[in-house]
CSV table of C-alpha atoms and ligand atoms in Angstrom, one decimal:
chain,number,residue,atom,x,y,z
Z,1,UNK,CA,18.6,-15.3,33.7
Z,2,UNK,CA,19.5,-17.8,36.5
Z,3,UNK,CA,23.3,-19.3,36.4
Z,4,UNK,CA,21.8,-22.6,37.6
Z,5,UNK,CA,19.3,-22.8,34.4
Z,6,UNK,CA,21.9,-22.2,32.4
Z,7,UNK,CA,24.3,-25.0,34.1
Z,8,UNK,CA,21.4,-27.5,33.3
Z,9,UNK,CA,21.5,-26.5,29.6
Z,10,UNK,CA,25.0,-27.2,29.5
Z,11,UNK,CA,24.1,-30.8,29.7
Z,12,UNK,CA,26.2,-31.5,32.8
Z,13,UNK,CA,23.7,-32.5,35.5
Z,14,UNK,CA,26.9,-32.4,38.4
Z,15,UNK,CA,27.8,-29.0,37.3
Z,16,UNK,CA,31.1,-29.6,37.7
Z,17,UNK,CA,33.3,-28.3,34.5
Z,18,UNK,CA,36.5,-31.1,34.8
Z,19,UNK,CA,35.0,-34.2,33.5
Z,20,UNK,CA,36.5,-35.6,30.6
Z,21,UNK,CA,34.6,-37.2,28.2
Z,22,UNK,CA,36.0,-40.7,27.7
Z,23,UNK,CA,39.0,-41.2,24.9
Z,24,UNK,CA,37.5,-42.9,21.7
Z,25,UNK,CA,39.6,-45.9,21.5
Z,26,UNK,CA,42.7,-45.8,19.2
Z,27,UNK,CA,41.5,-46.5,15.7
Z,28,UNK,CA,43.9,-48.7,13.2
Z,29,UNK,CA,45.9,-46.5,10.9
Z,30,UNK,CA,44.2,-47.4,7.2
Z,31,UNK,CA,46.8,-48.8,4.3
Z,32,UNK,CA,45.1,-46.8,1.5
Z,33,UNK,CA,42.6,-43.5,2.3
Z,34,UNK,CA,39.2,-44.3,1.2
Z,35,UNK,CA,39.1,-42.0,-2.0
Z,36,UNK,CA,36.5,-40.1,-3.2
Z,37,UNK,CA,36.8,-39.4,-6.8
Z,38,UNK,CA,36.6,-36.7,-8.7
Z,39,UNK,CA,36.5,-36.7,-12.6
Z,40,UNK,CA,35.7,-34.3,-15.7
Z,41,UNK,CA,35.9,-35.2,-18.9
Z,42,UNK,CA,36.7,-32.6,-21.6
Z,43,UNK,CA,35.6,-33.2,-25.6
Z,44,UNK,CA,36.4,-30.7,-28.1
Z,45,UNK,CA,36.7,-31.2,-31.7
Z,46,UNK,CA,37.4,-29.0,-34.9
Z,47,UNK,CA,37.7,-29.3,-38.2
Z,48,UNK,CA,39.1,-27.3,-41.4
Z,49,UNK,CA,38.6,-27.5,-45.3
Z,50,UNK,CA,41.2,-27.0,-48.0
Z,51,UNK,CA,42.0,-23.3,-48.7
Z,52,UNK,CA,40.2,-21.6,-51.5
Z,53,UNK,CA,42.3,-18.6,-53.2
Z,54,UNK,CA,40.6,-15.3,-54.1
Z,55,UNK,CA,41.7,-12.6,-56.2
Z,56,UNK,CA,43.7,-10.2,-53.8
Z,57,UNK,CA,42.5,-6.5,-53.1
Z,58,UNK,CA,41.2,-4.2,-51.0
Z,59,UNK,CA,37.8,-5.2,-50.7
Z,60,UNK,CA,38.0,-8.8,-50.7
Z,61,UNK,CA,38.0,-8.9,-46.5
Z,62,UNK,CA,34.9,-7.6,-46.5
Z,63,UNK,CA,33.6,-10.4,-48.4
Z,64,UNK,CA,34.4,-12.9,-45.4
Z,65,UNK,CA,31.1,-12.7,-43.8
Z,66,UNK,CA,28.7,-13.4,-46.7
Z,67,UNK,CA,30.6,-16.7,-46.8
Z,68,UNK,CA,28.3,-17.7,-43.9
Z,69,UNK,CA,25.2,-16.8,-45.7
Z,70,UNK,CA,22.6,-19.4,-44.9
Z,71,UNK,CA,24.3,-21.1,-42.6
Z,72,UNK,CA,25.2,-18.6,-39.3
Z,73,UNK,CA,22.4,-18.9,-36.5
Z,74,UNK,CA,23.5,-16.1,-34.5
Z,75,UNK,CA,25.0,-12.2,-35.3
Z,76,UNK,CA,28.1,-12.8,-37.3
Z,77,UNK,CA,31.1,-11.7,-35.6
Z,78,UNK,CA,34.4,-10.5,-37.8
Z,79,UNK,CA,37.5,-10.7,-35.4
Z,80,UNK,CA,41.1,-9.4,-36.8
Z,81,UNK,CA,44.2,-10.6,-36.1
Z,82,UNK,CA,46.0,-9.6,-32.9
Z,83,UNK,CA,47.8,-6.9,-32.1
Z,84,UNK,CA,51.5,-8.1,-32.9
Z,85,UNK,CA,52.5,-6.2,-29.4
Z,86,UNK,CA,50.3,-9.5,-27.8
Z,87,UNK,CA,52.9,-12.1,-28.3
Z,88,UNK,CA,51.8,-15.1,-25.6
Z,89,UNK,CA,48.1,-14.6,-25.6
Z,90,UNK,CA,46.3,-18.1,-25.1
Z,91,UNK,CA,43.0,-18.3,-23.3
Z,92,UNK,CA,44.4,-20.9,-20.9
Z,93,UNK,CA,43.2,-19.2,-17.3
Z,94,UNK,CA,46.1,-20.5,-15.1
Z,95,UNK,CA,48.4,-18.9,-17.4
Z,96,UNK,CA,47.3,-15.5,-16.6
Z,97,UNK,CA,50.2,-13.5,-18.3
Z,98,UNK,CA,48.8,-15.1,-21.2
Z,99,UNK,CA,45.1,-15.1,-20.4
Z,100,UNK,CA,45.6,-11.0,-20.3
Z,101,UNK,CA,46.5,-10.6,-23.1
Z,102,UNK,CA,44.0,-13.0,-24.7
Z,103,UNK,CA,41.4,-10.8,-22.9
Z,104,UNK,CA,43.1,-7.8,-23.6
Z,105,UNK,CA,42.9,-8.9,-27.7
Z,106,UNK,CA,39.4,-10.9,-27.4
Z,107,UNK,CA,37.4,-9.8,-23.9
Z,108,UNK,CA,35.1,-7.8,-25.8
Z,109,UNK,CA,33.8,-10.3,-28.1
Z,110,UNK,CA,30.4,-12.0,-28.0
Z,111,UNK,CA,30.4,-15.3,-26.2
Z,112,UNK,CA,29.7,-17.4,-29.3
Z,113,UNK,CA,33.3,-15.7,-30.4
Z,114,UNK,CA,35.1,-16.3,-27.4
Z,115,UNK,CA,33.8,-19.9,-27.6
Z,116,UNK,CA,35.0,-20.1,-30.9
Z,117,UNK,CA,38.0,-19.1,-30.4
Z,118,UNK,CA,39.0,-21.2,-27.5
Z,119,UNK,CA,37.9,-24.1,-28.9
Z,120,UNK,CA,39.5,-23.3,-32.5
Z,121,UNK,CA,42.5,-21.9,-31.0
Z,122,UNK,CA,43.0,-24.5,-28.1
Z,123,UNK,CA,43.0,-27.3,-31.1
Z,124,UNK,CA,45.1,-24.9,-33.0
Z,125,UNK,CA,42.6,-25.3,-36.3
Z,126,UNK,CA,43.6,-21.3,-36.4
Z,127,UNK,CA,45.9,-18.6,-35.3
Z,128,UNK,CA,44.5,-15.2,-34.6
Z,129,UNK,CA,48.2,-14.0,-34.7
Z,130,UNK,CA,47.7,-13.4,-38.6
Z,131,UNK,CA,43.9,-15.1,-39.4
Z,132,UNK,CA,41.1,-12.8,-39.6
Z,133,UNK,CA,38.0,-14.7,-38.7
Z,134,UNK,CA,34.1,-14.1,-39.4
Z,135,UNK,CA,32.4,-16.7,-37.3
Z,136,UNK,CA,29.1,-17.4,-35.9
Z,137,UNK,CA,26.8,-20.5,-34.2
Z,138,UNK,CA,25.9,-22.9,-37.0
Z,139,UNK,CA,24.1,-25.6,-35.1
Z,140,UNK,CA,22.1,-26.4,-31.6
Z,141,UNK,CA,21.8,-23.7,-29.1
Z,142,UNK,CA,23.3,-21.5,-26.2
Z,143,UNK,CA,22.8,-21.6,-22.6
Z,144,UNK,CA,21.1,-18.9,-20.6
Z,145,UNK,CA,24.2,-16.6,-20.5
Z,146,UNK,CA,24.7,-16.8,-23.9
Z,147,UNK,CA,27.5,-19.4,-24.8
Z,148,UNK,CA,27.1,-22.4,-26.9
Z,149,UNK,CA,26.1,-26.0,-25.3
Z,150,UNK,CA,28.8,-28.7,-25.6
Z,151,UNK,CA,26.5,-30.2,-28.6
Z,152,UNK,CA,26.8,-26.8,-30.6
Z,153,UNK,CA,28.6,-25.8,-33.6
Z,154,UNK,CA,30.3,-22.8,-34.1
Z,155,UNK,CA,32.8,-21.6,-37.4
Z,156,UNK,CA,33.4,-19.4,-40.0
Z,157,UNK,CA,35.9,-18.7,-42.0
Z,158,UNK,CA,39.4,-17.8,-41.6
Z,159,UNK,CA,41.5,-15.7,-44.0
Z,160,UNK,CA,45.6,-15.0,-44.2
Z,161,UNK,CA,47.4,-13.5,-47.2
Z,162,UNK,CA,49.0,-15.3,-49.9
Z,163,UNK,CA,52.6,-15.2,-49.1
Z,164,UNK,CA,54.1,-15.2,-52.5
Z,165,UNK,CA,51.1,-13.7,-54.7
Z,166,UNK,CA,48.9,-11.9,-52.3
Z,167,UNK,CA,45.9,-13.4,-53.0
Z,168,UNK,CA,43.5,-14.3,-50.2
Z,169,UNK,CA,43.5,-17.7,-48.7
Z,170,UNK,CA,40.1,-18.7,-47.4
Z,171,UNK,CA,39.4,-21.6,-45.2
Z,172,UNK,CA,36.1,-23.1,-43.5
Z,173,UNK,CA,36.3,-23.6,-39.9
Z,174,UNK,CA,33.5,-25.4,-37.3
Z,175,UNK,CA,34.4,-26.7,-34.3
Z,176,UNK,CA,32.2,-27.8,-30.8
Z,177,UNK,CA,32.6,-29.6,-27.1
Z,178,UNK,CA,32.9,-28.9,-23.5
Z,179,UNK,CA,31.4,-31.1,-21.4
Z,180,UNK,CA,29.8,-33.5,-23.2
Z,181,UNK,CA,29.5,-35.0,-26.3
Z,182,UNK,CA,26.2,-36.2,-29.3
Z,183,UNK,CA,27.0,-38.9,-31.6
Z,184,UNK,CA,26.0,-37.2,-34.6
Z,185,UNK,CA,28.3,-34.0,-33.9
Z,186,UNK,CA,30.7,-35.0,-36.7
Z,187,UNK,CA,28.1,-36.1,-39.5
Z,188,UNK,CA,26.4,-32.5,-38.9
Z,189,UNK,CA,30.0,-30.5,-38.8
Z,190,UNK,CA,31.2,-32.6,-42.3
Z,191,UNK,CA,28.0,-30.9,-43.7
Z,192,UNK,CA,28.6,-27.6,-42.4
Z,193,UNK,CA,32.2,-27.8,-43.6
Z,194,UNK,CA,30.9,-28.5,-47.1
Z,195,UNK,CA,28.1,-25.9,-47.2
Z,196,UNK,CA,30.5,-23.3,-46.0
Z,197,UNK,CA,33.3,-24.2,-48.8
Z,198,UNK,CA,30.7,-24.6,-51.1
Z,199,UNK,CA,30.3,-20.8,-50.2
Z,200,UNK,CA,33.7,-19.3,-50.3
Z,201,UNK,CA,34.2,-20.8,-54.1
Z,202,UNK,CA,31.0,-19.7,-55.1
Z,203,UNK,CA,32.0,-15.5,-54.0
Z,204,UNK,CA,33.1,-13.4,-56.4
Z,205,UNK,CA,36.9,-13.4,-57.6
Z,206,UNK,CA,37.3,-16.9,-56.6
Z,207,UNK,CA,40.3,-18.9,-58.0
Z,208,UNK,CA,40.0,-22.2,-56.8
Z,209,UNK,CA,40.7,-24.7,-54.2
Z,210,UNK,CA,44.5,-24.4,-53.3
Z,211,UNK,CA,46.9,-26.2,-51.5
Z,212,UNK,CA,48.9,-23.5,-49.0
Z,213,UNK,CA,50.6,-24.4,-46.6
Z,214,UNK,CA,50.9,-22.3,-43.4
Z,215,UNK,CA,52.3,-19.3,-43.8
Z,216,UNK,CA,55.2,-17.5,-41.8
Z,217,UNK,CA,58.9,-18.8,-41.4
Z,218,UNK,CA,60.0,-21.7,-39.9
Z,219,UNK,CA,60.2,-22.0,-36.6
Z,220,UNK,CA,63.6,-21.5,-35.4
Z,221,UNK,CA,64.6,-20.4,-38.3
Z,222,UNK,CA,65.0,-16.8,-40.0
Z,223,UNK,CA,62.4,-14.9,-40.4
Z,224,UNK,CA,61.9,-11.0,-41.5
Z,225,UNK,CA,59.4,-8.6,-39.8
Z,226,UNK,CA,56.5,-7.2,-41.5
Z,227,UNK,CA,57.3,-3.3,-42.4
Z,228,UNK,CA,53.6,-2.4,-41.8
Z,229,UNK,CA,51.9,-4.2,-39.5
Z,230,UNK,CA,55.2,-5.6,-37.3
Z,231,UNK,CA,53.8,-8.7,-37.7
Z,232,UNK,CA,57.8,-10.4,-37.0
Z,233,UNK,CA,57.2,-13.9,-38.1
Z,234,UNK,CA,57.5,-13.7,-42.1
Z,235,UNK,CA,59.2,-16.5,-44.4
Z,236,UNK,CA,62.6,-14.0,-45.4
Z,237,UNK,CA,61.7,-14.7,-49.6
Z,238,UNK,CA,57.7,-13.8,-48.8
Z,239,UNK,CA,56.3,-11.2,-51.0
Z,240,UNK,CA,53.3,-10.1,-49.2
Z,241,UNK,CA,52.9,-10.0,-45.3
Z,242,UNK,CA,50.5,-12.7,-44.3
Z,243,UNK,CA,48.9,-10.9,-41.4
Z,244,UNK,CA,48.4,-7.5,-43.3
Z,245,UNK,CA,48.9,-8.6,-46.9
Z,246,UNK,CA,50.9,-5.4,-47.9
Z,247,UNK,CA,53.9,-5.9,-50.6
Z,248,UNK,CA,57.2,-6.1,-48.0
Z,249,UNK,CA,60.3,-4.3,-48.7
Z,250,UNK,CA,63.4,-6.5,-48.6
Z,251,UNK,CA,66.4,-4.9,-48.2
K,1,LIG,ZN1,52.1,-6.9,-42.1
């Protein structure tokens, strides 16, 4: 190819290289930068009944997912309490020694289940370091991959052991949000909550509504380490281990 055609293309019609183009003149420094913003606003809300008490035993767990019976829209998912070895899980991504191990205890869930749990755990409506939950969606729908809209409603129930009889203590849990949020979210999750208690006292060895507080020891205060499970957060006069429900051995 000729060098002069290629000069021409260069846009300099002098071909000389040294010109200069002229220096924009200086523009005044602005006070304030001309911001562009950026803004997301997150909505999440959860909501618990009153626990119902069933007759301890061995069988009773097993009874946790027929307490959704009419209600769950999607495969009902049982998940256990965590390993007591996973101390600091949280599904809070930037905190990644913690997001490991919430991973490590929860990555193999379904998405409606991981859902559920972030929302129910980020508002702290349970604790999967001694609640066994059976959960599922309960309202509105999931996006292509799977996980539930911001105008969903996922719950279940969640189950710890009695403390000082070692009955079960059963509790209905919905929760919803993201990115978004429907007017009549509450009204619908305030029925669900009542079908789903409705539920629970209607299974079989079903004592009652009770009022339990949560279990475990104070914090900062003593506490005694479950035998059987490790589970290291039990009141020091509990009878039963909340997390594994077995009779613990006092010293
Ligand atoms: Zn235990």
């Amino acid at each position: 190819m000729p060098l002069e055609f290629l000069r021409r293309k260069g846009g300099d019609p002098s071909g000389s290289k040294g010109a200069a183009p002229a220096a924009p003149p200086p523009q005044p420094v602005p006070e304030e930068a001309v911001a562009e913003d950026h803004q997301l606003r997150l909505n999440y809300g959860a909501k618990t009944s009153n626990g119902v008490r069933l007759q301890g035993g061995p069988n009773v767990l097993a009874a946790l997912p027929r307490m959704l019976d009419g209600l769950a829209i999607s495969d009902i998912e049982v998940i256990q309490p965590r390993e007591t070895t996973l101390t600091i899980a949280s599904p809070s991504i930037i905190r990644t020694q913690e997001a490991a191990e919430w991973l490590h205890a929860h990555g193999d869930a379904s998405p409606v289940s991981r859902h559920a749990l972030y929302v129910l755990e980020l508002l702290d409506a349970i604790d999967l370091t001694y609640d066994t939950f059976a959960g599922a969606m309960l309202d509105g729908d999931v996006d292509p991959a799977g996980y539930p809209e911001y105008s969903a409603i996922v719950g279940g129930v969640a189950a710890h052991w009695d403390e000082s009889t070692g009955d079960l203590i059963v509790r209905a849990v919905v929760g919803w949000g993201g990115r978004g949020a429907r007017g009549d979210t509450d009204r619908t999750a305030n029925r669900l909550l009542g079908r789903m208690l409705a539920n629970i006292l209607e299974s079989s060895g079903s004592l009652g509504l009770t009022a339990v507080d949560r279990p475990g020891a104070v914090p900062g205060g003593p506490s005694v380490t479950c035998q059987h499970c490790g589970y290291p957060n039990v009141h020091p006069r509990a009878v039963y281990c909340p997390k594994c429900g077995m009779r613990m051995l006092h010293a």
